[in-house]
PDB file of C-alpha atoms in Angstrom:
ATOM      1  CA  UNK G  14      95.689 136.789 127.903  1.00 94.00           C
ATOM      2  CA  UNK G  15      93.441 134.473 126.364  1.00 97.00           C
ATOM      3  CA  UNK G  16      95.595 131.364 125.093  1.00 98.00           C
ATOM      4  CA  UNK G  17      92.054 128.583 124.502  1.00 98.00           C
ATOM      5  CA  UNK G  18      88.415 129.636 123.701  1.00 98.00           C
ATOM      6  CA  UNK G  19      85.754 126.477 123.979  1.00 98.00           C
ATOM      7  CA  UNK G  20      82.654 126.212 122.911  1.00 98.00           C
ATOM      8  CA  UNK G  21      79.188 124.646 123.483  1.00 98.00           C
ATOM      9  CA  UNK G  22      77.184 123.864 120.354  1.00 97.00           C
ATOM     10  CA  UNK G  23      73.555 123.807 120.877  1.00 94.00           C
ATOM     11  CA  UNK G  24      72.039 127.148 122.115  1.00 94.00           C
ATOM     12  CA  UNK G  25      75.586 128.345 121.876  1.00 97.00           C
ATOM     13  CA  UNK G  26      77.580 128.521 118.760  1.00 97.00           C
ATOM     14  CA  UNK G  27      74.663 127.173 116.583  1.00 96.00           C
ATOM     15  CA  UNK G  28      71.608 129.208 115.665  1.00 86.00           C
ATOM     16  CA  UNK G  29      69.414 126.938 113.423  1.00 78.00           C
ATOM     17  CA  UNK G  30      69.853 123.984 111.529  1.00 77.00           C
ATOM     18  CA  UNK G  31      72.891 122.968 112.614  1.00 83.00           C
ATOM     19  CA  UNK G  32      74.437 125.928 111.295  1.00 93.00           C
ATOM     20  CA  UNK G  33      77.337 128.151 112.499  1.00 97.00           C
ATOM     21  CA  UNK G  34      76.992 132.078 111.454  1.00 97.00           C
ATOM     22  CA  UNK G  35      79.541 133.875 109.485  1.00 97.00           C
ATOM     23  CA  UNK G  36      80.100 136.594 112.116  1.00 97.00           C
ATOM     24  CA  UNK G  37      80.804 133.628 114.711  1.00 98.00           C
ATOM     25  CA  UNK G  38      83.416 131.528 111.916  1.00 98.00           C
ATOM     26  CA  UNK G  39      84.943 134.819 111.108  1.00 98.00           C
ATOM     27  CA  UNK G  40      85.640 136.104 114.853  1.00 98.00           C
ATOM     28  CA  UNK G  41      87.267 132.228 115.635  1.00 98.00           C
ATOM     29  CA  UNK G  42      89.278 132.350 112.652  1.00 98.00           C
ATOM     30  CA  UNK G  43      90.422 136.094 113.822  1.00 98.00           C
ATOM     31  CA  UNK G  44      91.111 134.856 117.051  1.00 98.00           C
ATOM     32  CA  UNK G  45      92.940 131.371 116.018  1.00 98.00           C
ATOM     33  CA  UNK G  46      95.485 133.879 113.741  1.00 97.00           C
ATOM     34  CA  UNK G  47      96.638 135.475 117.521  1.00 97.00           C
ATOM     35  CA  UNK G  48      97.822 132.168 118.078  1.00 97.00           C
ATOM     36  CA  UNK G  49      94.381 131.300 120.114  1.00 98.00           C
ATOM     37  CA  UNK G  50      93.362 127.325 120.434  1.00 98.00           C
ATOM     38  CA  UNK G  51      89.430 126.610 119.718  1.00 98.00           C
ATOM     39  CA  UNK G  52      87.974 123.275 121.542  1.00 98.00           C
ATOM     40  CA  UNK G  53      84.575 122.602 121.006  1.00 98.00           C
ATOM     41  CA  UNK G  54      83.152 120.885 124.545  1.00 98.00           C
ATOM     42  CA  UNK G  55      79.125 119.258 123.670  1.00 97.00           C
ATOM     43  CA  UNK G  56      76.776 116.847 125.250  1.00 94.00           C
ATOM     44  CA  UNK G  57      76.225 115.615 120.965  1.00 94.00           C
ATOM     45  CA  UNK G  58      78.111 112.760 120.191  1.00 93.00           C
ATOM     46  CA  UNK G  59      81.371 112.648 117.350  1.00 94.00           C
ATOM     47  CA  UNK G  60      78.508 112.320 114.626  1.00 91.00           C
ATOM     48  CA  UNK G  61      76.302 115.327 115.216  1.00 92.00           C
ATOM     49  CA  UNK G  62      79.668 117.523 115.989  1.00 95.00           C
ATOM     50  CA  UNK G  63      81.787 116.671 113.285  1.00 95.00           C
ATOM     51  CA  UNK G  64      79.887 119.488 110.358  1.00 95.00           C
ATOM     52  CA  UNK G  65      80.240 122.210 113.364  1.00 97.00           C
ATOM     53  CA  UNK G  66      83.677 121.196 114.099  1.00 98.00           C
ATOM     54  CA  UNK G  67      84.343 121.451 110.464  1.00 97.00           C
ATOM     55  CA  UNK G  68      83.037 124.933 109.906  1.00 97.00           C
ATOM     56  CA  UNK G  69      84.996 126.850 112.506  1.00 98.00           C
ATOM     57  CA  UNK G  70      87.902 124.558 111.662  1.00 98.00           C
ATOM     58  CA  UNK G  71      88.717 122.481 114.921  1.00 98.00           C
ATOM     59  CA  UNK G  72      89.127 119.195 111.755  1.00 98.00           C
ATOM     60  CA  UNK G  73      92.043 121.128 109.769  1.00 98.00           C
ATOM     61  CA  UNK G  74      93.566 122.913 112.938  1.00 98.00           C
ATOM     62  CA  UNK G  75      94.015 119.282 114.841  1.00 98.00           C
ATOM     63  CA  UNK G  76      92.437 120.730 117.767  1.00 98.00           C
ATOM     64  CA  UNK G  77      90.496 118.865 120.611  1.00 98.00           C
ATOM     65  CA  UNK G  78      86.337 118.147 120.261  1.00 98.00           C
ATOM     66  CA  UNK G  79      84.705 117.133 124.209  1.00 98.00           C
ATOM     67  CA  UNK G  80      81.874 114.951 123.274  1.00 97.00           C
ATOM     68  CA  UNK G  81      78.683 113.384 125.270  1.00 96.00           C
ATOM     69  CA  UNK G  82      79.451 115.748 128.238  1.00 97.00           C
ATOM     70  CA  UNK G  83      82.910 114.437 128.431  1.00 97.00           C
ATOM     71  CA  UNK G  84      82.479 111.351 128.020  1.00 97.00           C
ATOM     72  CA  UNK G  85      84.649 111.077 124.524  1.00 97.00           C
ATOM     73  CA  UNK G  86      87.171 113.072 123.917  1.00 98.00           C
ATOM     74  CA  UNK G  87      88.921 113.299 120.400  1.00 98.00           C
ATOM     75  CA  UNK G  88      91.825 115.086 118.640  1.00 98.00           C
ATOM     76  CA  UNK G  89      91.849 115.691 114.855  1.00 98.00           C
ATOM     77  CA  UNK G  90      94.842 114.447 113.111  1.00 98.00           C
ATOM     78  CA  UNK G  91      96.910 115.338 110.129  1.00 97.00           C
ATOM     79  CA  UNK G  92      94.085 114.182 107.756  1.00 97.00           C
ATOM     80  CA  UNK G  93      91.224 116.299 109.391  1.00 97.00           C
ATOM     81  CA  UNK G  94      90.276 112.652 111.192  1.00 98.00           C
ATOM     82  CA  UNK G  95      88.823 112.806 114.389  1.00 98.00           C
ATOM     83  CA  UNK G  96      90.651 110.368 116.918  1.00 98.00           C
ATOM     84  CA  UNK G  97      89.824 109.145 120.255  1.00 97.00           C
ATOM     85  CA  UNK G  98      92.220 109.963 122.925  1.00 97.00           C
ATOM     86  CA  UNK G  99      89.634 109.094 125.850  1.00 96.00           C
ATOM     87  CA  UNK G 100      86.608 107.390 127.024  1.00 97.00           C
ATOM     88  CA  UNK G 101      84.635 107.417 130.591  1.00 97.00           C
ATOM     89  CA  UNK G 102      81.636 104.367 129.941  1.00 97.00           C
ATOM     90  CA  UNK G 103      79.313 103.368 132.828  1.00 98.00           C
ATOM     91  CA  UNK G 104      80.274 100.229 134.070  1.00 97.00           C
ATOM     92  CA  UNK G 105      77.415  97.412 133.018  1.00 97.00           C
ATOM     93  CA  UNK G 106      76.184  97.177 136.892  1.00 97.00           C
ATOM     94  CA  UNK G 107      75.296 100.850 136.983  1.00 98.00           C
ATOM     95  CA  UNK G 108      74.538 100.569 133.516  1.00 97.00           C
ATOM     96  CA  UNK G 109      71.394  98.182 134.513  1.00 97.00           C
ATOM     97  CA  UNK G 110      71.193 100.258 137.802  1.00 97.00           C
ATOM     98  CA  UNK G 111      69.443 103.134 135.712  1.00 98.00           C
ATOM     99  CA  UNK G 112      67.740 101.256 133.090  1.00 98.00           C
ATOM    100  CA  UNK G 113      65.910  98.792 135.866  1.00 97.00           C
ATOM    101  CA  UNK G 114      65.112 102.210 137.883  1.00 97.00           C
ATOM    102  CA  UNK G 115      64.135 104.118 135.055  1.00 97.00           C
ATOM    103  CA  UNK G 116      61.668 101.357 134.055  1.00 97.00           C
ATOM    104  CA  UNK G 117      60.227 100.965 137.482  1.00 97.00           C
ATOM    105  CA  UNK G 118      59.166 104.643 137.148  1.00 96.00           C
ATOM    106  CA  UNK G 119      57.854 104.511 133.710  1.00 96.00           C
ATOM    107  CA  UNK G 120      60.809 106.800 132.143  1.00 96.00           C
ATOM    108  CA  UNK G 121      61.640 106.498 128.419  1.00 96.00           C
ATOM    109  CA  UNK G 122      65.697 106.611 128.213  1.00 96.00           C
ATOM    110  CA  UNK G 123      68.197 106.360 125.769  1.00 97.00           C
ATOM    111  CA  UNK G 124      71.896 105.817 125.421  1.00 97.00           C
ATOM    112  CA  UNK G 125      75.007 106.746 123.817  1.00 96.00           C
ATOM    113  CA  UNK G 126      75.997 103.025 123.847  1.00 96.00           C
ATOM    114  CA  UNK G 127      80.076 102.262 122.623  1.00 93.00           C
ATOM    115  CA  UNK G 128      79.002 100.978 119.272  1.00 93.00           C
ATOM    116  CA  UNK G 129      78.407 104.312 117.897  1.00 91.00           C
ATOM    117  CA  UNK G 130      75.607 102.441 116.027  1.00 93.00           C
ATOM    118  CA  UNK G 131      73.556 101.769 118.925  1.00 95.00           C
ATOM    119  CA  UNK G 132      71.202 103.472 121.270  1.00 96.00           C
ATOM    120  CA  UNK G 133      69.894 101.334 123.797  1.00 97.00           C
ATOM    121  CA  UNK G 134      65.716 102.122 124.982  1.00 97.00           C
ATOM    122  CA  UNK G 135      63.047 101.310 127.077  1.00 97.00           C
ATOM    123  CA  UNK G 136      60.511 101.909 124.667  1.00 94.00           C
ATOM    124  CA  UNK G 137      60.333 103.087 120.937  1.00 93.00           C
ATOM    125  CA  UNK G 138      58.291 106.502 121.394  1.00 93.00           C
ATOM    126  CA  UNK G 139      58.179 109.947 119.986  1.00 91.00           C
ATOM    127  CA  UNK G 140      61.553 110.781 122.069  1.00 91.00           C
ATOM    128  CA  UNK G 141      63.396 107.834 120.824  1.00 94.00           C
ATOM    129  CA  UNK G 142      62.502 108.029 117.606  1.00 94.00           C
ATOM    130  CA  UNK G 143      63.497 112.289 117.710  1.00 91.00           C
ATOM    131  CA  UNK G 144      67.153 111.333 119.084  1.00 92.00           C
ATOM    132  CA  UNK G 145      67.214 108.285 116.642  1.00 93.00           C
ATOM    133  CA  UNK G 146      67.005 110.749 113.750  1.00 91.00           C
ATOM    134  CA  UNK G 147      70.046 113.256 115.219  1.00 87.00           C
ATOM    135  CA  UNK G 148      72.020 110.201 116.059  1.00 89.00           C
ATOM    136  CA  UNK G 149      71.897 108.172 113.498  1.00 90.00           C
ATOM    137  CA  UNK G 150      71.829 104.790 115.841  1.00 94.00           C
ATOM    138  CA  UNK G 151      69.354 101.915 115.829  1.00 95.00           C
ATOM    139  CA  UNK G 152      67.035 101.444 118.786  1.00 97.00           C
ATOM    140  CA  UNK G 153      67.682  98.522 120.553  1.00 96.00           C
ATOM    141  CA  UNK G 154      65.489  97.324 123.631  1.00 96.00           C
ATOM    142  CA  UNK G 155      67.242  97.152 127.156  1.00 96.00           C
ATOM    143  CA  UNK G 156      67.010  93.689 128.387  1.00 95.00           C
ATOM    144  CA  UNK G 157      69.252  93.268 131.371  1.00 94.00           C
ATOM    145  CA  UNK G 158      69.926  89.590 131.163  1.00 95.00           C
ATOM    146  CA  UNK G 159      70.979  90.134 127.308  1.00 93.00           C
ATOM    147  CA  UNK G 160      72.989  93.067 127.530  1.00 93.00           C
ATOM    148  CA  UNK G 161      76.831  92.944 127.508  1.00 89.00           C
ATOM    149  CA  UNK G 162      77.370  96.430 126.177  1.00 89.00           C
ATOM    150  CA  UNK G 163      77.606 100.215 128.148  1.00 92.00           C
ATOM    151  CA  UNK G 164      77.221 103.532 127.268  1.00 97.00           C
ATOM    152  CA  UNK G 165      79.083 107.146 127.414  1.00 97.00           C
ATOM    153  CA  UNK G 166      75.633 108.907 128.515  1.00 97.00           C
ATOM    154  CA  UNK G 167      72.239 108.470 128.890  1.00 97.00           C
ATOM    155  CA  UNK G 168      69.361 110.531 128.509  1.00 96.00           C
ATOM    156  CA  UNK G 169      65.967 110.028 130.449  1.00 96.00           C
ATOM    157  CA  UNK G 170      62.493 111.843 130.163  1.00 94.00           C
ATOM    158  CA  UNK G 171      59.249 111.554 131.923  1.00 93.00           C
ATOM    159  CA  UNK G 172      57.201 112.811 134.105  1.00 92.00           C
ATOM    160  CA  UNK G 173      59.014 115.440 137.194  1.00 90.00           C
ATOM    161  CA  UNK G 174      57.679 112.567 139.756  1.00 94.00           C
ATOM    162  CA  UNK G 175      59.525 109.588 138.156  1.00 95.00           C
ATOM    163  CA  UNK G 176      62.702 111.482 137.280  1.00 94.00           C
ATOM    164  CA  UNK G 177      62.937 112.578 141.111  1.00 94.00           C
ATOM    165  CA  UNK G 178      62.310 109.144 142.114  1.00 95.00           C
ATOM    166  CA  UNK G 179      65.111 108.081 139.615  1.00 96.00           C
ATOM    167  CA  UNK G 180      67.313 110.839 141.469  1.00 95.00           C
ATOM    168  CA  UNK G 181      66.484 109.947 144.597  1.00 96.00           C
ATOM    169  CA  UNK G 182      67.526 106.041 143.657  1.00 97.00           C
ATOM    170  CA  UNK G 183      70.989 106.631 142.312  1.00 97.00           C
ATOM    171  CA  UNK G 184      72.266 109.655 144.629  1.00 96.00           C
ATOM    172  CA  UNK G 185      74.577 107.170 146.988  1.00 96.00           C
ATOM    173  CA  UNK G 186      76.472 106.650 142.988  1.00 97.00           C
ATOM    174  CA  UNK G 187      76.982 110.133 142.716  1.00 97.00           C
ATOM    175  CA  UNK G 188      76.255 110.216 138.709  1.00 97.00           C
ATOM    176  CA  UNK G 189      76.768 113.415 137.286  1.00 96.00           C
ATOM    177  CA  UNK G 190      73.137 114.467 136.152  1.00 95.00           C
ATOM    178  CA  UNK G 191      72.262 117.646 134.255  1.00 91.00           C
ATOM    179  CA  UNK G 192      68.947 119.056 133.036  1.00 85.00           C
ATOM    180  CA  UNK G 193      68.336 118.472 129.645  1.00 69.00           C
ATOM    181  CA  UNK G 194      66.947 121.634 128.345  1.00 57.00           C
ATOM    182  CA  UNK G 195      65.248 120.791 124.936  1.00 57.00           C
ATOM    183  CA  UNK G 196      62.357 118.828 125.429  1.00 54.00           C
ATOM    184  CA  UNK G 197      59.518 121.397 126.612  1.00 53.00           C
ATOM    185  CA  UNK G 198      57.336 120.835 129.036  1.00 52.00           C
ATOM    186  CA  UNK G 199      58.631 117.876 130.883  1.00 62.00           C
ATOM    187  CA  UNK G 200      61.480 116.427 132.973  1.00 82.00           C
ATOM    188  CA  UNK G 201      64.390 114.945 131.662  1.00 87.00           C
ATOM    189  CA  UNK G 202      68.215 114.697 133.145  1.00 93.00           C
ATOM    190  CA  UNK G 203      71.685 113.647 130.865  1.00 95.00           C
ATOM    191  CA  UNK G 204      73.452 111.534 132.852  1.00 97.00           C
ATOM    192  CA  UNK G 205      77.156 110.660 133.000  1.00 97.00           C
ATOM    193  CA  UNK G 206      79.388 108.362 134.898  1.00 98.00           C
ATOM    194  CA  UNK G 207      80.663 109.734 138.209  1.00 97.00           C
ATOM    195  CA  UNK G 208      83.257 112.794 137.384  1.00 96.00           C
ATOM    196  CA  UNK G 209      82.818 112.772 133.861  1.00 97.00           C
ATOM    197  CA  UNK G 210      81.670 116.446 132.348  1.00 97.00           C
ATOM    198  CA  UNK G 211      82.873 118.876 130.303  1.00 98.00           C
ATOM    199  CA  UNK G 212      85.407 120.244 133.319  1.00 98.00           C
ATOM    200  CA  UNK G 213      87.135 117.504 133.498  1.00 97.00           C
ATOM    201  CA  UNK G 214      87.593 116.835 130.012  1.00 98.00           C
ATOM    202  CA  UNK G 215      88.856 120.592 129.418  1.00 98.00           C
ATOM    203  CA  UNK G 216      90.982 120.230 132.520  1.00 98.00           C
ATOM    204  CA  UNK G 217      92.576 117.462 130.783  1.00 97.00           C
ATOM    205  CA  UNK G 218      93.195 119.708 127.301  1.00 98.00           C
ATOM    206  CA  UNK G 219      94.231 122.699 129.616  1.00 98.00           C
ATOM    207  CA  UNK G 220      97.008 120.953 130.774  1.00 98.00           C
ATOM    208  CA  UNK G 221      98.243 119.314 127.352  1.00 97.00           C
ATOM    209  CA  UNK G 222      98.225 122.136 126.077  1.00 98.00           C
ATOM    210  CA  UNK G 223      99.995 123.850 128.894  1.00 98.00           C
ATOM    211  CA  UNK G 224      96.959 126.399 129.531  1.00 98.00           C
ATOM    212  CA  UNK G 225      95.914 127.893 133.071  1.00 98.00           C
ATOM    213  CA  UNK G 226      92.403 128.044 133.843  1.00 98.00           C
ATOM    214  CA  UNK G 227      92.508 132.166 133.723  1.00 98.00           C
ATOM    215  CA  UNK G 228      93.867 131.844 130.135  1.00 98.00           C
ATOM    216  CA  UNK G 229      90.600 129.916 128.716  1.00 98.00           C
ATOM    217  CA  UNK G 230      87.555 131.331 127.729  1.00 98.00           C
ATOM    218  CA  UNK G 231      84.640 129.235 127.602  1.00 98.00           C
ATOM    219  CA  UNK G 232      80.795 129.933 125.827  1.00 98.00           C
ATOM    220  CA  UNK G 233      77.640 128.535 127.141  1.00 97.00           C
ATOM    221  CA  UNK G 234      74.103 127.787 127.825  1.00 95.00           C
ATOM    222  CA  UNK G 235      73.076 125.340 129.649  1.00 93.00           C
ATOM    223  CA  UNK G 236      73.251 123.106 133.109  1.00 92.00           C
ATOM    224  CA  UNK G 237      75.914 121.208 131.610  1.00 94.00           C
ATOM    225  CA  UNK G 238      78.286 124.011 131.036  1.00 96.00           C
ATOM    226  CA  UNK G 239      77.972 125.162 134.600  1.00 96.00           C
ATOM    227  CA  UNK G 240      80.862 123.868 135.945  1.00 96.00           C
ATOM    228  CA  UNK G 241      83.297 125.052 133.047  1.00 98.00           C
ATOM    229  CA  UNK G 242      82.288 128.059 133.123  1.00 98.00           C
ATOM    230  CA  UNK G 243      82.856 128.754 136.908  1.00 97.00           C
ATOM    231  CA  UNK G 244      86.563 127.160 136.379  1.00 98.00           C
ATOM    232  CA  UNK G 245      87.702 129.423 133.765  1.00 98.00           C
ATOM    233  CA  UNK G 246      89.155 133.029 133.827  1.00 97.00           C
ATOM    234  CA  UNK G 247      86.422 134.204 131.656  1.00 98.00           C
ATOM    235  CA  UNK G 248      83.254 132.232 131.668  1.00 98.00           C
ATOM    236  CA  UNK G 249      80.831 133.378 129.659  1.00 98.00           C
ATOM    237  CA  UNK G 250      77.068 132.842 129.219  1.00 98.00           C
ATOM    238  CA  UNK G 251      74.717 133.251 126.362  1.00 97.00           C
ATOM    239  CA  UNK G 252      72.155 135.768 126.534  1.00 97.00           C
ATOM    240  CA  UNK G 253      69.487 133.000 125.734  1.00 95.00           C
ATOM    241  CA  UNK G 254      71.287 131.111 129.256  1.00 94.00           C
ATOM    242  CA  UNK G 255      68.688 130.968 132.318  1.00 88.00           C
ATOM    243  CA  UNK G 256      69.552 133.627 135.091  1.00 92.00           C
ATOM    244  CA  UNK G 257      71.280 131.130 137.458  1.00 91.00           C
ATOM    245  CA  UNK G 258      73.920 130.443 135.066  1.00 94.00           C
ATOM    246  CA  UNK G 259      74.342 134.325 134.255  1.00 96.00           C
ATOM    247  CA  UNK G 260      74.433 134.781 137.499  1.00 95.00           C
ATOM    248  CA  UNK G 261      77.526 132.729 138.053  1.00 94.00           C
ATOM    249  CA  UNK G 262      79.305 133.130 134.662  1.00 97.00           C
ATOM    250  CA  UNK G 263      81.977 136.194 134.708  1.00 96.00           C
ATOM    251  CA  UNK G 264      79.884 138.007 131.859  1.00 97.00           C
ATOM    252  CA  UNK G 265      76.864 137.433 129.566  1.00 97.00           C
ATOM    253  CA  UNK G 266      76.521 138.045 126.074  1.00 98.00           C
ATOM    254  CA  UNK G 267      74.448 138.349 123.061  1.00 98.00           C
ATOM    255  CA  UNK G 268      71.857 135.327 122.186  1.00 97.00           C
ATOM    256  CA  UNK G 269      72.525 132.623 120.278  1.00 96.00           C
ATOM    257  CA  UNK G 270      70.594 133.623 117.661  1.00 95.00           C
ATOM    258  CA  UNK G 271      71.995 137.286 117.439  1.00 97.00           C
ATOM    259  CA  UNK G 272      76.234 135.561 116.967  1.00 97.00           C
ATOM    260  CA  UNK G 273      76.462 135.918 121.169  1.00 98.00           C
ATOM    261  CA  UNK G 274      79.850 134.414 120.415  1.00 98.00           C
ATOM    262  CA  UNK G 275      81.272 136.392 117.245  1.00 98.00           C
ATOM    263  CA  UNK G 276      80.224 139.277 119.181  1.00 98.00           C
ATOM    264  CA  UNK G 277      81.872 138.816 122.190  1.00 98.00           C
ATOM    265  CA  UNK G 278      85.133 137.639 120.601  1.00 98.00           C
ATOM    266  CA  UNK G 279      85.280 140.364 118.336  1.00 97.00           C
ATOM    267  CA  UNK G 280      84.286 143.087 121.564  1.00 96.00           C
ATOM    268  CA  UNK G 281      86.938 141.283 124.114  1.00 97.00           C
ATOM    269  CA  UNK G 282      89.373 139.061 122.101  1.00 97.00           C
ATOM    270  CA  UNK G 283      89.870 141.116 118.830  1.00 96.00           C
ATOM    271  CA  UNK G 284      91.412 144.106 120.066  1.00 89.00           C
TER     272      UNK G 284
END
């Protein structure tokens, strides 16, 4: 029996726009009257999440939002409020252990720094500027003798040679490093402190909430949800998800843009 259903956002419960169907808020609100739990579990951070967390409810509800690939995780309150139960930053030494190898190898990065108002860069270009606008957070240049601030995640883009050079450089730290999957035509990587993803964020709701793993059903997409969705009972992939992640997810369903997760609710959940 299903007891917790979580959800990616991007290229999972979103089609467009930041928008959330009708078919996919009506099947969660079916399935939170059984008594389910919703968690929504996304590499955005608290400010891009909070209108999707709204319109399937997680805000009113008090449930849990995973944010940055786990590395913020909030609970919503009595007033709708989003609150921070728990944080995984880089410390500053690995911190300025990408940056200075990301620079070497002519990568643009940016990061999810603790002021939420923040974004720290190697250069002010076309990506920047793109996750400036989503973010909301003012581009500030890395200077590694300046800095006294960290970050949750970072992103990184550039050319496939310089991102496996970057690779190659921090593999003794044992980051956690997913492909980023929405910049075409080049090579980019999230990256997270070491252990901190969406697993073991969800782990952590799982067992405040007093949920086995076979009792959670989990929807998504990309590299990032890989790991979730091999933990729980009923991992689930989008239909828009490349084949390796099919491939290990229990099921697949529908596309993103055809309500893969309304659907499936409704065909498994509903009944």
């Amino acid at each position: 029996m299903i007891k917790l259903i979580a959800l990616d956002i991007d290229g999972t419960l979103v089609k467009r726009k930041n928008i959330v169907s009708k078919i996919n808020i009506k099947a969660i609100t079916e399935a939170r009257k059984k008594g389910i739990k919703i968690c929504i579990a996304t590499g955005r951070n608290i400010t891009r999440a909070k209108k999707v967390a709204k319109a399937i409810g997680i805000d009113v509800n008090q449930e849990y939002l995973i944010s940055l690939n786990g590395g913020a995780t909030f609970k919503y309150d009595e007033n709708a409020k989003p609150i921070l139960i728990e944080e995984h930053l880089f410390t500053l030494e690995d911190f300025k252990l990408i940056y200075d190898n990301a620079k070497e190898n002519n990568l643009s990065s940016f990061s999810y720094a603790k002021d939420p108002n923040i974004a720290y860069v190697l250069k002010k270009d076309l990506f920047t500027y793109v996750l400036k606008k989503y973010s909301h957070r003012k581009l500030v240049k890395y200077d590694r003798n300046k800095i006294k601030d960290t970050s949750y995640k970072i992103v990184v883009y550039g050319k496939p040679k310089g991102i496996s050079n970057l690779k190659e450089a921090l593999k003794e730290k044992e980051f956690e490093m997913f492909s980023w999957s929405y910049v075409p035509h080049s090579s980019n990587i999230e990256i997270n402190p070491k252990g901190v993803d969406k697993l073991y964020s969800l782990q952590n709701i799982a067992k405040k909430y007093n949920i086995k793993p076979e009792e959670i059903m989990y929807f998504g997409d990309s590299d990032n949800d890989k790991r979730a969705i091999e933990w729980v009972g009923q991992g689930i992939a989008m239909g828009n998800s490349k084949k390796h992640l099919k491939e290990l997810a229990k099921d697949a369903t529908k596309t993103n843009k055809r309500h893969g997760v309304g659907y499936w609710i409704k065909k498994e959940v509903l009944v």
